[in-house]
PDB file of N, CA and C in Angstrom:
ATOM      1  N   UNK A   1     -77.222  66.604-105.601  1.00 48.00           N
ATOM      2  CA  UNK A   1     -76.466  66.330-107.154  1.00 48.00           C
ATOM      3  C   UNK A   1     -75.565  65.087-106.407  1.00 48.00           C
ATOM      4  N   UNK A   2     -75.326  65.555-104.535  1.00 52.00           N
ATOM      5  CA  UNK A   2     -74.625  64.505-104.155  1.00 52.00           C
ATOM      6  C   UNK A   2     -75.036  63.320-104.035  1.00 52.00           C
ATOM      7  N   UNK A   3     -76.376  63.230-103.725  1.00 55.00           N
ATOM      8  CA  UNK A   3     -77.253  61.438-103.815  1.00 55.00           C
ATOM      9  C   UNK A   3     -77.212  61.151-105.174  1.00 55.00           C
ATOM     10  N   UNK A   4     -77.184  62.141-106.314  1.00 56.00           N
ATOM     11  CA  UNK A   4     -77.026  61.241-107.377  1.00 56.00           C
ATOM     12  C   UNK A   4     -76.057  60.381-108.303  1.00 56.00           C
ATOM     13  N   UNK A   5     -74.948  60.699-106.811  1.00 59.00           N
ATOM     14  CA  UNK A   5     -73.534  59.970-107.215  1.00 59.00           C
ATOM     15  C   UNK A   5     -73.346  58.917-105.673  1.00 59.00           C
ATOM     16  N   UNK A   6     -74.597  58.932-105.262  1.00 58.00           N
ATOM     17  CA  UNK A   6     -74.057  57.528-104.429  1.00 58.00           C
ATOM     18  C   UNK A   6     -75.022  56.423-104.168  1.00 58.00           C
ATOM     19  N   UNK A   7     -73.897  54.826-104.163  1.00 60.00           N
ATOM     20  CA  UNK A   7     -74.640  53.982-105.042  1.00 60.00           C
ATOM     21  C   UNK A   7     -73.757  53.044-103.461  1.00 60.00           C
ATOM     22  N   UNK A   8     -74.462  51.937-103.810  1.00 60.00           N
ATOM     23  CA  UNK A   8     -74.057  50.655-102.440  1.00 60.00           C
ATOM     24  C   UNK A   8     -73.040  50.156-103.782  1.00 60.00           C
ATOM     25  N   UNK A   9     -72.839  50.016-104.751  1.00 58.00           N
ATOM     26  CA  UNK A   9     -71.839  48.436-105.955  1.00 58.00           C
ATOM     27  C   UNK A   9     -70.713  49.373-105.936  1.00 58.00           C
ATOM     28  N   UNK A  10     -70.451  51.025-105.687  1.00 62.00           N
ATOM     29  CA  UNK A  10     -69.200  51.463-105.774  1.00 62.00           C
ATOM     30  C   UNK A  10     -68.501  52.262-104.380  1.00 62.00           C
ATOM     31  N   UNK A  11     -67.477  50.829-104.631  1.00 63.00           N
ATOM     32  CA  UNK A  11     -66.883  50.289-104.694  1.00 63.00           C
ATOM     33  C   UNK A  11     -67.657  49.011-104.999  1.00 63.00           C
ATOM     34  N   UNK A  12     -68.044  47.783-104.858  1.00 73.00           N
ATOM     35  CA  UNK A  12     -68.182  46.074-104.603  1.00 73.00           C
ATOM     36  C   UNK A  12     -68.205  45.864-104.290  1.00 73.00           C
ATOM     37  N   UNK A  13     -68.987  45.762-102.705  1.00 81.00           N
ATOM     38  CA  UNK A  13     -68.873  45.742-101.478  1.00 81.00           C
ATOM     39  C   UNK A  13     -69.465  44.282-101.245  1.00 81.00           C
ATOM     40  N   UNK A  14     -69.001  42.799-100.521  1.00 88.00           N
ATOM     41  CA  UNK A  14     -69.064  41.787-100.209  1.00 88.00           C
ATOM     42  C   UNK A  14     -69.561  42.380 -98.712  1.00 88.00           C
ATOM     43  N   UNK A  15     -70.806  41.157 -98.545  1.00 91.00           N
ATOM     44  CA  UNK A  15     -71.695  41.982 -97.271  1.00 91.00           C
ATOM     45  C   UNK A  15     -71.391  40.438 -96.851  1.00 91.00           C
ATOM     46  N   UNK A  16     -71.674  39.032 -97.754  1.00 94.00           N
ATOM     47  CA  UNK A  16     -71.421  38.108 -97.110  1.00 94.00           C
ATOM     48  C   UNK A  16     -69.597  37.957 -95.966  1.00 94.00           C
ATOM     49  N   UNK A  17     -68.712  38.549 -96.629  1.00 94.00           N
ATOM     50  CA  UNK A  17     -67.457  38.318 -96.528  1.00 94.00           C
ATOM     51  C   UNK A  17     -67.836  39.642 -95.047  1.00 94.00           C
ATOM     52  N   UNK A  18     -68.402  40.440 -95.330  1.00 93.00           N
ATOM     53  CA  UNK A  18     -68.257  41.586 -93.801  1.00 93.00           C
ATOM     54  C   UNK A  18     -68.755  40.077 -92.883  1.00 93.00           C
ATOM     55  N   UNK A  19     -70.107  39.519 -93.129  1.00 94.00           N
ATOM     56  CA  UNK A  19     -70.614  39.193 -92.159  1.00 94.00           C
ATOM     57  C   UNK A  19     -70.333  37.964 -91.771  1.00 94.00           C
ATOM     58  N   UNK A  20     -69.267  37.209 -92.573  1.00 94.00           N
ATOM     59  CA  UNK A  20     -68.486  35.805 -91.802  1.00 94.00           C
ATOM     60  C   UNK A  20     -67.115  36.943 -90.788  1.00 94.00           C
ATOM     61  N   UNK A  21     -66.879  38.155 -91.372  1.00 94.00           N
ATOM     62  CA  UNK A  21     -66.302  38.196 -90.101  1.00 94.00           C
ATOM     63  C   UNK A  21     -66.723  38.875 -89.187  1.00 94.00           C
ATOM     64  N   UNK A  22     -67.745  39.267 -88.740  1.00 95.00           N
ATOM     65  CA  UNK A  22     -68.389  39.153 -87.310  1.00 95.00           C
ATOM     66  C   UNK A  22     -69.136  37.881 -86.931  1.00 95.00           C
ATOM     67  N   UNK A  23     -69.283  36.452 -87.362  1.00 94.00           N
ATOM     68  CA  UNK A  23     -69.260  35.498 -86.853  1.00 94.00           C
ATOM     69  C   UNK A  23     -70.576  34.610 -87.140  1.00 94.00           C
ATOM     70  N   UNK A  24     -71.105  36.461 -88.277  1.00 95.00           N
ATOM     71  CA  UNK A  24     -72.709  35.531 -88.636  1.00 95.00           C
ATOM     72  C   UNK A  24     -72.779  34.744 -90.624  1.00 95.00           C
ATOM     73  N   UNK A  25     -73.236  33.808 -90.635  1.00 95.00           N
ATOM     74  CA  UNK A  25     -72.950  32.947 -92.391  1.00 95.00           C
ATOM     75  C   UNK A  25     -73.608  33.316 -92.662  1.00 95.00           C
ATOM     76  N   UNK A  26     -72.659  33.517 -93.806  1.00 95.00           N
ATOM     77  CA  UNK A  26     -73.411  34.659 -95.347  1.00 95.00           C
ATOM     78  C   UNK A  26     -72.802  33.500 -96.201  1.00 95.00           C
ATOM     79  N   UNK A  27     -73.313  34.320 -97.827  1.00 95.00           N
ATOM     80  CA  UNK A  27     -72.377  33.748 -99.166  1.00 95.00           C
ATOM     81  C   UNK A  27     -73.126  35.009 -99.996  1.00 95.00           C
ATOM     82  N   UNK A  28     -72.212  35.288-100.848  1.00 94.00           N
ATOM     83  CA  UNK A  28     -72.515  35.697-102.100  1.00 94.00           C
ATOM     84  C   UNK A  28     -73.503  34.899-103.386  1.00 94.00           C
ATOM     85  N   UNK A  29     -73.869  35.773-103.930  1.00 93.00           N
ATOM     86  CA  UNK A  29     -74.618  34.969-104.844  1.00 93.00           C
ATOM     87  C   UNK A  29     -74.474  36.150-106.238  1.00 93.00           C
ATOM     88  N   UNK A  30     -73.230  35.102-107.005  1.00 89.00           N
ATOM     89  CA  UNK A  30     -72.870  36.675-108.338  1.00 89.00           C
ATOM     90  C   UNK A  30     -73.754  35.926-109.849  1.00 89.00           C
ATOM     91  N   UNK A  31     -74.412  34.499-109.534  1.00 88.00           N
ATOM     92  CA  UNK A  31     -74.843  34.256-110.900  1.00 88.00           C
ATOM     93  C   UNK A  31     -76.488  33.862-110.697  1.00 88.00           C
ATOM     94  N   UNK A  32     -77.437  33.935-111.740  1.00 86.00           N
ATOM     95  CA  UNK A  32     -78.895  33.685-111.323  1.00 86.00           C
ATOM     96  C   UNK A  32     -79.462  31.905-111.094  1.00 86.00           C
ATOM     97  N   UNK A  33     -77.741  31.446-111.829  1.00 90.00           N
ATOM     98  CA  UNK A  33     -78.209  29.712-111.538  1.00 90.00           C
ATOM     99  C   UNK A  33     -78.051  28.952-110.477  1.00 90.00           C
ATOM    100  N   UNK A  34     -77.519  30.720-109.631  1.00 93.00           N
ATOM    101  CA  UNK A  34     -76.793  29.551-107.505  1.00 93.00           C
ATOM    102  C   UNK A  34     -77.841  30.443-106.893  1.00 93.00           C
ATOM    103  N   UNK A  35     -78.645  31.126-107.461  1.00 93.00           N
ATOM    104  CA  UNK A  35     -79.986  31.593-106.448  1.00 93.00           C
ATOM    105  C   UNK A  35     -80.230  31.321-105.709  1.00 93.00           C
ATOM    106  N   UNK A  36     -81.091  29.885-106.527  1.00 95.00           N
ATOM    107  CA  UNK A  36     -81.767  28.892-105.641  1.00 95.00           C
ATOM    108  C   UNK A  36     -81.145  28.105-104.194  1.00 95.00           C
ATOM    109  N   UNK A  37     -80.041  27.640-104.669  1.00 95.00           N
ATOM    110  CA  UNK A  37     -78.946  27.252-103.504  1.00 95.00           C
ATOM    111  C   UNK A  37     -78.438  27.735-102.536  1.00 95.00           C
ATOM    112  N   UNK A  38     -78.371  29.538-102.811  1.00 95.00           N
ATOM    113  CA  UNK A  38     -78.079  29.792-101.886  1.00 95.00           C
ATOM    114  C   UNK A  38     -79.398  29.860-100.844  1.00 95.00           C
ATOM    115  N   UNK A  39     -80.397  30.903-101.147  1.00 96.00           N
ATOM    116  CA  UNK A  39     -81.779  30.595-100.811  1.00 96.00           C
ATOM    117  C   UNK A  39     -82.174  29.116 -99.474  1.00 96.00           C
ATOM    118  N   UNK A  40     -81.958  28.189-100.485  1.00 96.00           N
ATOM    119  CA  UNK A  40     -82.013  26.396 -99.504  1.00 96.00           C
ATOM    120  C   UNK A  40     -81.020  27.178 -98.235  1.00 96.00           C
ATOM    121  N   UNK A  41     -79.610  27.081 -98.634  1.00 95.00           N
ATOM    122  CA  UNK A  41     -78.645  27.777 -97.889  1.00 95.00           C
ATOM    123  C   UNK A  41     -79.222  27.922 -96.952  1.00 95.00           C
ATOM    124  N   UNK A  42     -79.994  29.129 -96.931  1.00 96.00           N
ATOM    125  CA  UNK A  42     -79.852  30.387 -96.101  1.00 96.00           C
ATOM    126  C   UNK A  42     -80.963  29.596 -95.255  1.00 96.00           C
ATOM    127  N   UNK A  43     -81.582  29.266 -95.706  1.00 96.00           N
ATOM    128  CA  UNK A  43     -83.108  28.696 -94.793  1.00 96.00           C
ATOM    129  C   UNK A  43     -82.892  27.597 -94.054  1.00 96.00           C
ATOM    130  N   UNK A  44     -81.852  26.729 -94.360  1.00 95.00           N
ATOM    131  CA  UNK A  44     -81.566  25.980 -93.799  1.00 95.00           C
ATOM    132  C   UNK A  44     -80.394  26.254 -92.666  1.00 95.00           C
ATOM    133  N   UNK A  45     -79.791  27.126 -92.720  1.00 94.00           N
ATOM    134  CA  UNK A  45     -79.123  27.852 -91.786  1.00 94.00           C
ATOM    135  C   UNK A  45     -79.265  28.029 -90.654  1.00 94.00           C
ATOM    136  N   UNK A  46     -80.597  28.943 -90.841  1.00 95.00           N
ATOM    137  CA  UNK A  46     -81.644  29.318 -90.125  1.00 95.00           C
ATOM    138  C   UNK A  46     -82.474  28.363 -89.398  1.00 95.00           C
ATOM    139  N   UNK A  47     -82.749  27.603 -89.406  1.00 96.00           N
ATOM    140  CA  UNK A  47     -83.626  26.687 -88.842  1.00 96.00           C
ATOM    141  C   UNK A  47     -82.786  25.714 -88.314  1.00 96.00           C
ATOM    142  N   UNK A  48     -81.613  25.301 -88.314  1.00 95.00           N
ATOM    143  CA  UNK A  48     -80.639  24.416 -88.262  1.00 95.00           C
ATOM    144  C   UNK A  48     -80.046  25.138 -86.789  1.00 95.00           C
ATOM    145  N   UNK A  49     -80.159  26.213 -87.455  1.00 92.00           N
ATOM    146  CA  UNK A  49     -78.351  26.998 -86.079  1.00 92.00           C
ATOM    147  C   UNK A  49     -79.479  27.843 -85.312  1.00 92.00           C
ATOM    148  N   UNK A  50     -80.942  28.480 -85.622  1.00 93.00           N
ATOM    149  CA  UNK A  50     -81.570  29.596 -85.002  1.00 93.00           C
ATOM    150  C   UNK A  50     -80.351  31.129 -85.006  1.00 93.00           C
ATOM    151  N   UNK A  51     -79.971  30.648 -86.262  1.00 92.00           N
ATOM    152  CA  UNK A  51     -79.010  32.357 -86.200  1.00 92.00           C
ATOM    153  C   UNK A  51     -79.344  32.959 -87.781  1.00 92.00           C
ATOM    154  N   UNK A  52     -78.907  34.681 -87.698  1.00 95.00           N
ATOM    155  CA  UNK A  52     -78.968  34.715 -89.173  1.00 95.00           C
ATOM    156  C   UNK A  52     -78.258  34.302 -90.135  1.00 95.00           C
ATOM    157  N   UNK A  53     -78.569  34.904 -91.374  1.00 96.00           N
ATOM    158  CA  UNK A  53     -77.551  34.069 -92.043  1.00 96.00           C
ATOM    159  C   UNK A  53     -77.575  35.155 -93.672  1.00 96.00           C
ATOM    160  N   UNK A  54     -76.096  35.885 -94.144  1.00 96.00           N
ATOM    161  CA  UNK A  54     -76.625  36.998 -94.675  1.00 96.00           C
ATOM    162  C   UNK A  54     -76.512  36.352 -96.556  1.00 96.00           C
ATOM    163  N   UNK A  55     -77.479  37.073 -97.583  1.00 96.00           N
ATOM    164  CA  UNK A  55     -77.126  36.276 -98.946  1.00 96.00           C
ATOM    165  C   UNK A  55     -77.258  37.220 -99.672  1.00 96.00           C
ATOM    166  N   UNK A  56     -75.720  37.710 -99.806  1.00 93.00           N
ATOM    167  CA  UNK A  56     -75.893  39.107-101.340  1.00 93.00           C
ATOM    168  C   UNK A  56     -75.667  38.529-101.982  1.00 93.00           C
ATOM    169  N   UNK A  57     -76.908  39.043-102.981  1.00 90.00           N
ATOM    170  CA  UNK A  57     -76.559  39.089-103.847  1.00 90.00           C
ATOM    171  C   UNK A  57     -76.257  40.093-104.805  1.00 90.00           C
ATOM    172  N   UNK A  58     -75.926  39.415-105.679  1.00 83.00           N
ATOM    173  CA  UNK A  58     -74.555  41.090-106.745  1.00 83.00           C
ATOM    174  C   UNK A  58     -76.102  40.748-108.235  1.00 83.00           C
ATOM    175  N   UNK A  59     -76.755  42.244-107.890  1.00 76.00           N
ATOM    176  CA  UNK A  59     -77.127  42.332-109.768  1.00 76.00           C
ATOM    177  C   UNK A  59     -76.693  43.194-110.550  1.00 76.00           C
ATOM    178  N   UNK A  60     -77.145  42.990-111.634  1.00 67.00           N
ATOM    179  CA  UNK A  60     -76.260  44.177-113.196  1.00 67.00           C
ATOM    180  C   UNK A  60     -77.224  44.950-112.799  1.00 67.00           C
ATOM    181  N   UNK A  61     -76.355  46.036-113.204  1.00 62.00           N
ATOM    182  CA  UNK A  61     -77.303  47.809-112.905  1.00 62.00           C
ATOM    183  C   UNK A  61     -77.712  47.764-114.570  1.00 62.00           C
ATOM    184  N   UNK A  62     -77.165  46.543-115.408  1.00 62.00           N
ATOM    185  CA  UNK A  62     -77.642  46.610-117.002  1.00 62.00           C
ATOM    186  C   UNK A  62     -79.014  45.513-117.096  1.00 62.00           C
ATOM    187  N   UNK A  63     -79.694  45.781-118.490  1.00 58.00           N
ATOM    188  CA  UNK A  63     -80.872  44.981-118.625  1.00 58.00           C
ATOM    189  C   UNK A  63     -79.904  44.718-120.315  1.00 58.00           C
ATOM    190  N   UNK A  64     -78.626  44.879-120.327  1.00 61.00           N
ATOM    191  CA  UNK A  64     -78.219  43.902-121.578  1.00 61.00           C
ATOM    192  C   UNK A  64     -78.910  42.947-121.859  1.00 61.00           C
ATOM    193  N   UNK A  65     -78.391  42.527-121.038  1.00 60.00           N
ATOM    194  CA  UNK A  65     -78.025  40.449-120.478  1.00 60.00           C
ATOM    195  C   UNK A  65     -79.355  40.063-119.806  1.00 60.00           C
ATOM    196  N   UNK A  66     -80.759  40.678-119.966  1.00 59.00           N
ATOM    197  CA  UNK A  66     -81.418  40.817-118.879  1.00 59.00           C
ATOM    198  C   UNK A  66     -81.989  38.948-119.627  1.00 59.00           C
ATOM    199  N   UNK A  67     -82.135  37.756-118.787  1.00 60.00           N
ATOM    200  CA  UNK A  67     -83.204  36.895-118.534  1.00 60.00           C
ATOM    201  C   UNK A  67     -83.846  36.134-117.774  1.00 60.00           C
ATOM    202  N   UNK A  68     -85.123  36.528-117.950  1.00 58.00           N
ATOM    203  CA  UNK A  68     -86.222  36.250-117.234  1.00 58.00           C
ATOM    204  C   UNK A  68     -86.114  35.003-116.632  1.00 58.00           C
ATOM    205  N   UNK A  69     -86.106  33.788-117.913  1.00 56.00           N
ATOM    206  CA  UNK A  69     -85.348  32.877-117.169  1.00 56.00           C
ATOM    207  C   UNK A  69     -86.143  31.868-115.705  1.00 56.00           C
ATOM    208  N   UNK A  70     -84.704  32.672-114.989  1.00 54.00           N
ATOM    209  CA  UNK A  70     -84.439  31.885-113.478  1.00 54.00           C
ATOM    210  C   UNK A  70     -86.187  32.259-112.404  1.00 54.00           C
ATOM    211  N   UNK A  71     -86.452  33.322-113.086  1.00 52.00           N
ATOM    212  CA  UNK A  71     -87.653  34.081-112.132  1.00 52.00           C
ATOM    213  C   UNK A  71     -88.526  32.639-112.446  1.00 52.00           C
ATOM    214  N   UNK A  72     -89.066  32.194-111.359  1.00 50.00           N
ATOM    215  CA  UNK A  72     -90.236  30.992-111.256  1.00 50.00           C
ATOM    216  C   UNK A  72     -91.441  32.256-111.152  1.00 50.00           C
ATOM    217  N   UNK A  73     -92.672  32.418-111.751  1.00 46.00           N
ATOM    218  CA  UNK A  73     -93.576  32.571-111.166  1.00 46.00           C
ATOM    219  C   UNK A  73     -95.087  31.438-110.435  1.00 46.00           C
TER     220      UNK A  73
END
């Protein structure tokens, strides 16, 4: 029963901010429309600086407003 309440989204956690506090580049993406730019920024950082990059993608746990239009096949 304890494991049923174990979750990484309660309370919400900003992994990108944590990474920056440790000297590692990172950003948090809150909207699907910013995901492509976030991936691009991460790849450029990894390639240019030869260091890790944290891309913290915050996703909804609800399917109420599901929209597949951002998904590229």
